[in-house]
XYZ file of N, CA and C in Angstrom:
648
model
N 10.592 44.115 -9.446
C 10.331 43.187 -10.546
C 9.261 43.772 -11.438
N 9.649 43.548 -12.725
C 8.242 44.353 -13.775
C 7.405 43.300 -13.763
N 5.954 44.533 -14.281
C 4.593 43.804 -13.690
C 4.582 42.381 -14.683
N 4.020 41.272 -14.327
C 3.794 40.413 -15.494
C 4.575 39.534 -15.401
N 5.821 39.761 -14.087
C 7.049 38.665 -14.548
C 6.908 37.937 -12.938
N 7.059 36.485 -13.113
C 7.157 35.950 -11.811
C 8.120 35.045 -11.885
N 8.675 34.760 -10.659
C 9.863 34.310 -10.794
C 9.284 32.435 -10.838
N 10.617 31.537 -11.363
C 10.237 30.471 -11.712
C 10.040 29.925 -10.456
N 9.281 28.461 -10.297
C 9.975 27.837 -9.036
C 11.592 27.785 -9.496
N 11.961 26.829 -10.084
C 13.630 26.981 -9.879
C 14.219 27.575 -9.779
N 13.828 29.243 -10.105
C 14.966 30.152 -9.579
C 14.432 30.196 -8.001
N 13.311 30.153 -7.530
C 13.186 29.869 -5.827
C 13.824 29.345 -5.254
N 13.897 28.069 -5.776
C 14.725 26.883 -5.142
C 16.314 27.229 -4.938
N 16.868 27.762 -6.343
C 18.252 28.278 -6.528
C 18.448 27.033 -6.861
N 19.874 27.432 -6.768
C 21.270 26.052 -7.254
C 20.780 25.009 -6.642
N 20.402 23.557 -6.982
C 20.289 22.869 -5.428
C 19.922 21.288 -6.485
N 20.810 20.472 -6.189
C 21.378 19.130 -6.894
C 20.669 18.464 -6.922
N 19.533 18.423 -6.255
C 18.009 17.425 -6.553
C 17.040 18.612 -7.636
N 17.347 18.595 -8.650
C 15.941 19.087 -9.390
C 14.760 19.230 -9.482
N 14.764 17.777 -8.976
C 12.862 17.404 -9.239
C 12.374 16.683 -7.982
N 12.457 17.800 -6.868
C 12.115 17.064 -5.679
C 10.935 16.016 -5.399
N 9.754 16.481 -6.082
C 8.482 15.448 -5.919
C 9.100 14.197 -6.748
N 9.546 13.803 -7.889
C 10.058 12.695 -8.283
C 11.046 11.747 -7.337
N 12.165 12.684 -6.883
C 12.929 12.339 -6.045
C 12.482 11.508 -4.233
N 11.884 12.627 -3.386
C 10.830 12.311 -2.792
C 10.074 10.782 -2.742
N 9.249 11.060 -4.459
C 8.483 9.053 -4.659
C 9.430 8.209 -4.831
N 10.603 8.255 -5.503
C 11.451 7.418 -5.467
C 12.225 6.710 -3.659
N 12.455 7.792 -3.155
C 12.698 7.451 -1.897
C 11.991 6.681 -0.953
N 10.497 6.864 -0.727
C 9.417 6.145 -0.250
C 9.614 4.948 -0.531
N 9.591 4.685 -2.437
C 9.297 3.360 -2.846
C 10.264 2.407 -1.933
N 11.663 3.239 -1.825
C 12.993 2.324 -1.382
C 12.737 2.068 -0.061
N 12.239 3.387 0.651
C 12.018 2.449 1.670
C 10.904 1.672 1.834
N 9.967 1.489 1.557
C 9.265 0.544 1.270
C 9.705 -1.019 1.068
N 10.535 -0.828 0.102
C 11.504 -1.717 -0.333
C 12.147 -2.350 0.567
N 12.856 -1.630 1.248
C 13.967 -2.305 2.324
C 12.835 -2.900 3.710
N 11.510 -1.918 3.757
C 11.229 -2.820 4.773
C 10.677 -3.877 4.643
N 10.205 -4.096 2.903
C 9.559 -5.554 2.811
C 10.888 -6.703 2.951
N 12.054 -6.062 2.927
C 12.801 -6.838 2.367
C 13.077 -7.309 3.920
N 13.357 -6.280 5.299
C 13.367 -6.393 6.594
C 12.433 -8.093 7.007
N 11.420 -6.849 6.515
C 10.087 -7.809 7.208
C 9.904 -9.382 6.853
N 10.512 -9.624 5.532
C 10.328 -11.441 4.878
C 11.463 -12.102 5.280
N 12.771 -11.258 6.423
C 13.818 -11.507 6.492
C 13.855 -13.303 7.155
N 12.642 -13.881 7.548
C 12.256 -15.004 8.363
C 12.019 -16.063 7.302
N 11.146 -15.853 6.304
C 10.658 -16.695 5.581
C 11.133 -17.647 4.550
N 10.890 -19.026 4.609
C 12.144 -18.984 3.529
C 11.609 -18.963 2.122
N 12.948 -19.215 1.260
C 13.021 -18.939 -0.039
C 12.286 -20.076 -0.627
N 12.607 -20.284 -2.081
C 12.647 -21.777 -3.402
C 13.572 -22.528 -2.388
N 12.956 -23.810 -3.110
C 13.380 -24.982 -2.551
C 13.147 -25.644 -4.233
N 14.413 -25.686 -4.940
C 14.063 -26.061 -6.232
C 13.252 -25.465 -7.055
N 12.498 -25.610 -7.943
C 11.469 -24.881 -8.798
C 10.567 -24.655 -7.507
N 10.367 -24.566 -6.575
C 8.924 -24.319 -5.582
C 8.952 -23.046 -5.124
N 8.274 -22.205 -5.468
C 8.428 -20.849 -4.605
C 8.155 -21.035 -3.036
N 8.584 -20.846 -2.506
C 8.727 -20.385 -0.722
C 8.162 -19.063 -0.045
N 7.509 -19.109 0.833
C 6.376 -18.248 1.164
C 6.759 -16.590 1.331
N 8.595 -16.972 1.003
C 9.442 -15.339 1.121
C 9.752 -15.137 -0.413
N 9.276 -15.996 -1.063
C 10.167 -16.083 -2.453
C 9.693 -14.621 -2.723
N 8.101 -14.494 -3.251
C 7.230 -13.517 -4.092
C 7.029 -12.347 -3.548
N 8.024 -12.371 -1.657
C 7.870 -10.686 -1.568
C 8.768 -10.029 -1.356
N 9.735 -10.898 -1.737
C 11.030 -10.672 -1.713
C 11.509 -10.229 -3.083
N 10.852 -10.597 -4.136
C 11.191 -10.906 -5.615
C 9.993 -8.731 -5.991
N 9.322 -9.094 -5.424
C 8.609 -7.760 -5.745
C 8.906 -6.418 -4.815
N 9.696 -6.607 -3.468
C 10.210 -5.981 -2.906
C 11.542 -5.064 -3.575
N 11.967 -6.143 -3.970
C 13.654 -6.197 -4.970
C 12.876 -4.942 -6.038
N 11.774 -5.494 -6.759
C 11.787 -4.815 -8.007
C 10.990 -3.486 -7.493
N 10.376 -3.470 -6.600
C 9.725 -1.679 -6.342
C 11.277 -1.127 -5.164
N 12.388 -1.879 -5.282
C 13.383 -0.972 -4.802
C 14.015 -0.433 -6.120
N 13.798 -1.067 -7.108
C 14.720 -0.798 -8.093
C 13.918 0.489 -9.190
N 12.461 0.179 -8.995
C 11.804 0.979 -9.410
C 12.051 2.998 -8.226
N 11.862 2.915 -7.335
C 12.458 3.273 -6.320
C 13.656 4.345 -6.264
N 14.587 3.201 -6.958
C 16.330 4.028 -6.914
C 16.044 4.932 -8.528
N 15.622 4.164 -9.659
C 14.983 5.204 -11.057
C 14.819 5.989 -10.544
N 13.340 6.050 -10.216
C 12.663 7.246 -9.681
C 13.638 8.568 -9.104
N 14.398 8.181 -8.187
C 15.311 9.002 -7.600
C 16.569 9.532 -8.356
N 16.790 8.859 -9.623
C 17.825 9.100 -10.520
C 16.587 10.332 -11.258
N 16.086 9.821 -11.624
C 15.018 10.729 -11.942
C 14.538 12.496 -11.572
N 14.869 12.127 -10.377
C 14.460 14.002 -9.346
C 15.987 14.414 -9.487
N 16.961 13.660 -10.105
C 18.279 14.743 -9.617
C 18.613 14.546 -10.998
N 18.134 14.168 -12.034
C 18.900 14.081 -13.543
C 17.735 15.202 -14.638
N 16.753 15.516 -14.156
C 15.534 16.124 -14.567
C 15.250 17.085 -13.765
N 14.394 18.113 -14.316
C 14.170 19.144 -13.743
C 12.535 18.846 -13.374
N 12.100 19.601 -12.137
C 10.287 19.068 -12.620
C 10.512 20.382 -10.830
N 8.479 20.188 -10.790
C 7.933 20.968 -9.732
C 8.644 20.649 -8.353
N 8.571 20.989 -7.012
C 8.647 20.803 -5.997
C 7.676 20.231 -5.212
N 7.773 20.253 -3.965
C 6.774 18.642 -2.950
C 6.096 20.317 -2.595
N 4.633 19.608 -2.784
C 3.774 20.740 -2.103
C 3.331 20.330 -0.933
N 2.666 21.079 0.418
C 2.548 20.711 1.360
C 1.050 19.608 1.424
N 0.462 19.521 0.386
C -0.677 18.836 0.746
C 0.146 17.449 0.415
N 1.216 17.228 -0.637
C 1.588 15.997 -0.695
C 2.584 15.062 0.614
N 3.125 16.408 0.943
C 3.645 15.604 2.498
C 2.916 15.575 3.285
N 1.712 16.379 3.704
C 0.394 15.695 4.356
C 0.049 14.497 4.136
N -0.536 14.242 3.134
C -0.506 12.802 2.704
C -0.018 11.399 3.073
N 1.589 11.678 2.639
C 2.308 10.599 3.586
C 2.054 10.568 4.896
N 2.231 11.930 5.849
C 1.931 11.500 7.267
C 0.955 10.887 7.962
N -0.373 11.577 6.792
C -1.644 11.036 7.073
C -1.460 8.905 7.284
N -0.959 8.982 5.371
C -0.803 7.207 5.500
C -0.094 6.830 6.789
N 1.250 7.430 7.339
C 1.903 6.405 8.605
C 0.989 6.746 9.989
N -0.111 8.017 9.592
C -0.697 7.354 10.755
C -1.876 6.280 11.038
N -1.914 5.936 9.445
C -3.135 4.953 9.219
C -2.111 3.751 9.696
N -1.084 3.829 9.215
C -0.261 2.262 9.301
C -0.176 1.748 11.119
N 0.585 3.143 11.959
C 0.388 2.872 13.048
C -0.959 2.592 13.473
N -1.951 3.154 13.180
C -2.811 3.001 13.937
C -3.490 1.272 13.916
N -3.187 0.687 12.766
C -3.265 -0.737 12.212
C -2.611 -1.358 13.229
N -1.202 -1.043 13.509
C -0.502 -1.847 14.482
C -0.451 -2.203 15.669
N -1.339 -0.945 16.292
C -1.669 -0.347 17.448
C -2.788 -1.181 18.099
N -4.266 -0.705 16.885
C -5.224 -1.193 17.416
C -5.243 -3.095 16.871
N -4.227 -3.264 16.029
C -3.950 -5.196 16.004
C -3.500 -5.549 17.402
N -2.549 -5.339 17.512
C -1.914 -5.562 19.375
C -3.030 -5.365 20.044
N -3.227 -4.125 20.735
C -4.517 -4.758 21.697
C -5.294 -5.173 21.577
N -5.945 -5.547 20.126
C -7.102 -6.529 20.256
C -6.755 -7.667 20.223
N -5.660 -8.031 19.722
C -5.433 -9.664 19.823
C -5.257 -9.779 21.580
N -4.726 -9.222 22.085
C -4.575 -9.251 23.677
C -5.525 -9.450 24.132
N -6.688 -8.638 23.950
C -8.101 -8.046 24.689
C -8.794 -9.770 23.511
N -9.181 -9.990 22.742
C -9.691 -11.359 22.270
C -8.859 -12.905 22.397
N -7.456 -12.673 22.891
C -7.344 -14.075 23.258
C -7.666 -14.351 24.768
N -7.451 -13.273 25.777
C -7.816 -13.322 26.771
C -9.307 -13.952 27.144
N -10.206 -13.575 26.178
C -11.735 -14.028 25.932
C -11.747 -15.745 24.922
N -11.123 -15.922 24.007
C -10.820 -17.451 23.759
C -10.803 -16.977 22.342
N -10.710 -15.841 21.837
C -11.202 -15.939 20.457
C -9.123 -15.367 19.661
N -9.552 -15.999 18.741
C -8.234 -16.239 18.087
C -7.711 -15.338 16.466
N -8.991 -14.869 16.107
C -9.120 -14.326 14.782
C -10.068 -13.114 15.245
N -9.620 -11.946 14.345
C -10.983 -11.156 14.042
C -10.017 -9.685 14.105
N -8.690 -9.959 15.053
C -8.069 -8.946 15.770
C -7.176 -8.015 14.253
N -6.965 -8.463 13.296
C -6.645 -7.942 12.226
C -7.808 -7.464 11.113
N -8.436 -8.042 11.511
C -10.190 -7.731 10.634
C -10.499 -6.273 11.134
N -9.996 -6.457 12.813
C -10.843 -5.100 13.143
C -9.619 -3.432 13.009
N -8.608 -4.131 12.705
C -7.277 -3.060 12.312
C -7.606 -2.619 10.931
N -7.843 -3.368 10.486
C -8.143 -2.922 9.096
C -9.478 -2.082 9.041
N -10.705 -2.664 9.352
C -11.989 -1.577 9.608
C -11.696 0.069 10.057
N -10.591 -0.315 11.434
C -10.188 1.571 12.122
C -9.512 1.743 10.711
N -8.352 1.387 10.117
C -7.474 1.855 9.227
C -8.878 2.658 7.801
N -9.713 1.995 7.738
C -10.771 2.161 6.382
C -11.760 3.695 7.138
N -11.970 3.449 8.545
C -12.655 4.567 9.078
C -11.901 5.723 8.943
N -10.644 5.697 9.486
C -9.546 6.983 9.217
C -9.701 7.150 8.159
N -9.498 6.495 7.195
C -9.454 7.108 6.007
C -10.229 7.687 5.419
N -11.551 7.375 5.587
C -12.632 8.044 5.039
C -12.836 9.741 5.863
N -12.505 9.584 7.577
C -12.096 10.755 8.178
C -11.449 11.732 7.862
N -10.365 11.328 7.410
C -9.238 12.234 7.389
C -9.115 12.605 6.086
N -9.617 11.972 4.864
C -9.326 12.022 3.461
C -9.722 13.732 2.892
N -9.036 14.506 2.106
C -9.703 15.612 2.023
C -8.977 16.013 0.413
N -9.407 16.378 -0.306
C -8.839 16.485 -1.509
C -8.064 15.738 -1.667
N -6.391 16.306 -2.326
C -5.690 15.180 -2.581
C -4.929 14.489 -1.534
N -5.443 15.009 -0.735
C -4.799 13.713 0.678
C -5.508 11.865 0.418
N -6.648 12.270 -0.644
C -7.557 10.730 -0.763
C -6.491 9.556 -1.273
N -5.248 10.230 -2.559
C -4.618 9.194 -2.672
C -4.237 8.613 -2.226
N -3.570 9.256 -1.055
C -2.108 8.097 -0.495
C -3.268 7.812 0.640
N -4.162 7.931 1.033
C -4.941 7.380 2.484
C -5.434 6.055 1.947
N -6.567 6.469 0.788
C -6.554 5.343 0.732
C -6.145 4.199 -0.137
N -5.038 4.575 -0.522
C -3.857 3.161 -1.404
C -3.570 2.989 -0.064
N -2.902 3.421 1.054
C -2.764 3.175 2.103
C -3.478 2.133 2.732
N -5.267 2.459 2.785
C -6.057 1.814 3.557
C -6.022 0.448 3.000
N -6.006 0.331 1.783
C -6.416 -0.564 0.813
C -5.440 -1.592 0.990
N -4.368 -1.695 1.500
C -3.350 -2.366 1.619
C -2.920 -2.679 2.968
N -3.334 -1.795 3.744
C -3.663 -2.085 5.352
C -4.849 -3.301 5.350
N -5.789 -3.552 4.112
C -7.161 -3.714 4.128
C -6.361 -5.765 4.062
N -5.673 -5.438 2.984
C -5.320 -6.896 2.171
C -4.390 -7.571 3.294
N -3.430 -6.511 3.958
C -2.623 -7.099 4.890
C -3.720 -7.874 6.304
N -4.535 -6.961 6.710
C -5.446 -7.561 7.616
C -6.527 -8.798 7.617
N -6.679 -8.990 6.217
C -7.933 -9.729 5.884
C -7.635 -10.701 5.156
N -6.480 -11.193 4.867
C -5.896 -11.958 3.802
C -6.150 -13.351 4.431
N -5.820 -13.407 5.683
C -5.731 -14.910 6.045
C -7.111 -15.204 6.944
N -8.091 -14.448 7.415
C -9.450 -14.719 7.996
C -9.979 -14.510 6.801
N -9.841 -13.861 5.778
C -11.211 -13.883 5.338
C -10.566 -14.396 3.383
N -10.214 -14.716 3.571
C -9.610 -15.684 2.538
C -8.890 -14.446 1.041
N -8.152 -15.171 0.464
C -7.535 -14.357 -1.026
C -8.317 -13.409 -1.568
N -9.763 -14.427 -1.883
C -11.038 -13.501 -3.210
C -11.507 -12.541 -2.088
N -11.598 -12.044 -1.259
C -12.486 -11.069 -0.365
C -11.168 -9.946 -0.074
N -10.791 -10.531 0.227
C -9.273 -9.797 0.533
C -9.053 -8.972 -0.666
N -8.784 -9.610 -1.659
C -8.046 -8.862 -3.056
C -9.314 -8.100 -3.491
N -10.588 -8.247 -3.465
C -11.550 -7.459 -4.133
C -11.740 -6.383 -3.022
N -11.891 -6.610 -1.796
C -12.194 -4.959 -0.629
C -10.975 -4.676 -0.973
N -9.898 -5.062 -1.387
C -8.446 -3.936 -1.399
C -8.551 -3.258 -2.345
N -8.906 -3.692 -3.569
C -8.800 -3.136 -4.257
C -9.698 -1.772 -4.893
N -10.774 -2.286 -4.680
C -12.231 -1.431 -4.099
C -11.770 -0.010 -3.581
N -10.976 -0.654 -2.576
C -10.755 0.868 -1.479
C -9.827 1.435 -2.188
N -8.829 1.053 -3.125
C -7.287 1.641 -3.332
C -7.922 2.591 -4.102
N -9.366 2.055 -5.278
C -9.791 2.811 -6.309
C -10.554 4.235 -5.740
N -10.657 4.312 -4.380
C -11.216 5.036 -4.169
C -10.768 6.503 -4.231
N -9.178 6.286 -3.999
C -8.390 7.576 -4.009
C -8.460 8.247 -5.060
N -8.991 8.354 -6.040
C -9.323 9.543 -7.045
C -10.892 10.020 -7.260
N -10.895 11.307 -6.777
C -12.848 11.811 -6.905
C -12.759 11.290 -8.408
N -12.343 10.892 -9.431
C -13.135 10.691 -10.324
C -13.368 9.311 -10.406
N -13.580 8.209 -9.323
C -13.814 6.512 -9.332
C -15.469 6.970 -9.775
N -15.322 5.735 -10.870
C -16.610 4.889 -11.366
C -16.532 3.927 -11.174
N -17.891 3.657 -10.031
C -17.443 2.749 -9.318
C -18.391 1.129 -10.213
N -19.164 1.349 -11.342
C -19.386 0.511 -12.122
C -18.271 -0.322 -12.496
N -17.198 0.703 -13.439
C -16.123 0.282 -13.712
C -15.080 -0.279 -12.767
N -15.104 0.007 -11.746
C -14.299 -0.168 -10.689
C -14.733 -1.864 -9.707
N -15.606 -1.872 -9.827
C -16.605 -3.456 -9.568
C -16.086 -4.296 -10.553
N -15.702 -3.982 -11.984
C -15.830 -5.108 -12.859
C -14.052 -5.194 -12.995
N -13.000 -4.095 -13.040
C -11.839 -4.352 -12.492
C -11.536 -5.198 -11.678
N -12.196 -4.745 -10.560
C -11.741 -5.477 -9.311
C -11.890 -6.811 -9.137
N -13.472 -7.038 -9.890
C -13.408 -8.497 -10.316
C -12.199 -9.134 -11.163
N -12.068 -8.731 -12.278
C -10.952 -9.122 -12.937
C -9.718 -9.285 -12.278
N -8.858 -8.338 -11.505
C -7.835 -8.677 -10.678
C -8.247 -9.583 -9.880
N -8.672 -9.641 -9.513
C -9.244 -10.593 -7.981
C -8.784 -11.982 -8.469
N -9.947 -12.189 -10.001
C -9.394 -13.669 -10.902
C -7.666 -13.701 -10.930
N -7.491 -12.556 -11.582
C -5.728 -13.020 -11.559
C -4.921 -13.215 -10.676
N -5.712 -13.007 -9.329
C -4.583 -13.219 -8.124
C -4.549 -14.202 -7.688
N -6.128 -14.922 -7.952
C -6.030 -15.961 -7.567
C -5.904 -17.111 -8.333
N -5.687 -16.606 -9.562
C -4.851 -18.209 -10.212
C -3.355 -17.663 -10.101
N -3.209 -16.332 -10.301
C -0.843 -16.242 -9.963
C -0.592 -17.083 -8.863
N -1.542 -16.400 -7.481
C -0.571 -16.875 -6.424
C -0.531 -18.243 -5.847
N -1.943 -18.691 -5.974
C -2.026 -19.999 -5.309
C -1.701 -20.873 -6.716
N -1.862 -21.195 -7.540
C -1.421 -21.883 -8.851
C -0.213 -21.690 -9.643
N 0.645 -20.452 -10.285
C 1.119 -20.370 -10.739
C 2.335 -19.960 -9.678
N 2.306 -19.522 -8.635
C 3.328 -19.244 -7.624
C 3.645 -20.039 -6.429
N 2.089 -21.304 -6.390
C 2.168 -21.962 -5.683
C 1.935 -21.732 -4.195
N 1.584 -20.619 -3.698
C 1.409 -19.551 -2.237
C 0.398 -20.684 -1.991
N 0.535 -20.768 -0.184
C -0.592 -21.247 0.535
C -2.040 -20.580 0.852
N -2.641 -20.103 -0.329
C -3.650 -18.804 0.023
C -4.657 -19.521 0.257
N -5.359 -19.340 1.199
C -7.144 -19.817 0.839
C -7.485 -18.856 0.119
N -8.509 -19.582 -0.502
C -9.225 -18.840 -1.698
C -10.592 -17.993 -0.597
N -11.668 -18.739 0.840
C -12.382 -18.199 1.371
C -11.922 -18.212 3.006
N -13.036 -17.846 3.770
C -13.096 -17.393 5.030
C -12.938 -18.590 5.768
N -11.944 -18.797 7.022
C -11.856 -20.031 7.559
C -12.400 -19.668 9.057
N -13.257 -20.029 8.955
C -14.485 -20.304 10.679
C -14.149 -21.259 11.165
């Protein structure tokens, strides 16, 4: 090969019907994502007339980050773009081992604290390991997906002990953390702001059974 010339990624790749594997790739995640929220609310029920139902709103946003999801994936095979580098599939593995480890250390502590009389705390403390890993394991761009990861491990754990407003502001807090460039001035007065909107959408305008604080 003459000096000066390097070959493209796509001629690396060769012929090969997904183009834009990293696009393709996020699109796939989202779906499954998708299908397992859609798995997971499979219990809950729906509207009952104009009333949203406690499956309505994650079912309704499940639907739309599948659909966002299947784009995305039309996307990596209709377009040309870079390939998945190995720090970005690090990443993901890193997040499912934050997720297991959430699930892991929820189960035995609810075991190990009802046995003792106590009834709450056992998702409080899944979420804390899930926030410690992350800060562990986080290393350049592995910070994104750990901690959007954590941050949502954070909201899933803390939502119902420690009420909506605490919940939605540490989630969000942590999600911001995944880019070295958070200001975290700016990032305080965001978080405030979402926090307000979640908690007039869901409990007011969606009607959700949220507490707004911590129930002792």
């Amino acid at each position: 090969m003459a000096d000066g010339v390097e070959a493209s990624p796509e001629g690396q790749r060769g012929h090969s019907v997904i183009s834009n594997p990293r696009d393709f790739l996020a699109g796939l995640i989202l779906l499954a994502l998708a299908l397992f929220a859609l798995w997971a609310a499979r219990d809950l029920p729906g509207m009952h007339g104009f009333a949203f139902g406690p499956g309505t709103a994650p079912r309704m946003f499940a639907m739309l980050l599948g659909g966002f999801g299947i784009l995305i994936m039309l996307t990596g095979v209709l377009t040309k773009g870079p390939g998945v580098e190995s720090f970005a599939i690090r990443g993901v593995l890193l997040g499912t081992v934050l997720v297991v480890a959430f699930v892991l250390v929820s189960f035995f502590s609810s075991k190990l604290m009802t046995s003792f009389g106590f009834r709450q705390g056992d998702t409080v403390l899944a979420a804390l390991v899930a926030l410690v890993l992350a800060i562990v394991l986080a290393r350049g761009y592995d910070r994104g997906p750990l901690y959007v990861t954590a941050g949502t491990l954070i909201f899933a754990g803390t939502i119902r002990p420690l009420g909506l407003i605490l919940a939605s502001f540490i989630s969000i807090v942590v999600c911001s953390a995944g880019t070295m460039e958070v200001r975290w001035r700016e990032t305080v007065i965001a978080a405030a702001a979402l926090t307000l909107f979640c908690a007039l959408l869901f409990p007011y305008a969606l009607n959700l059974p949220f507490a707004f604080w911590p129930r002792f």
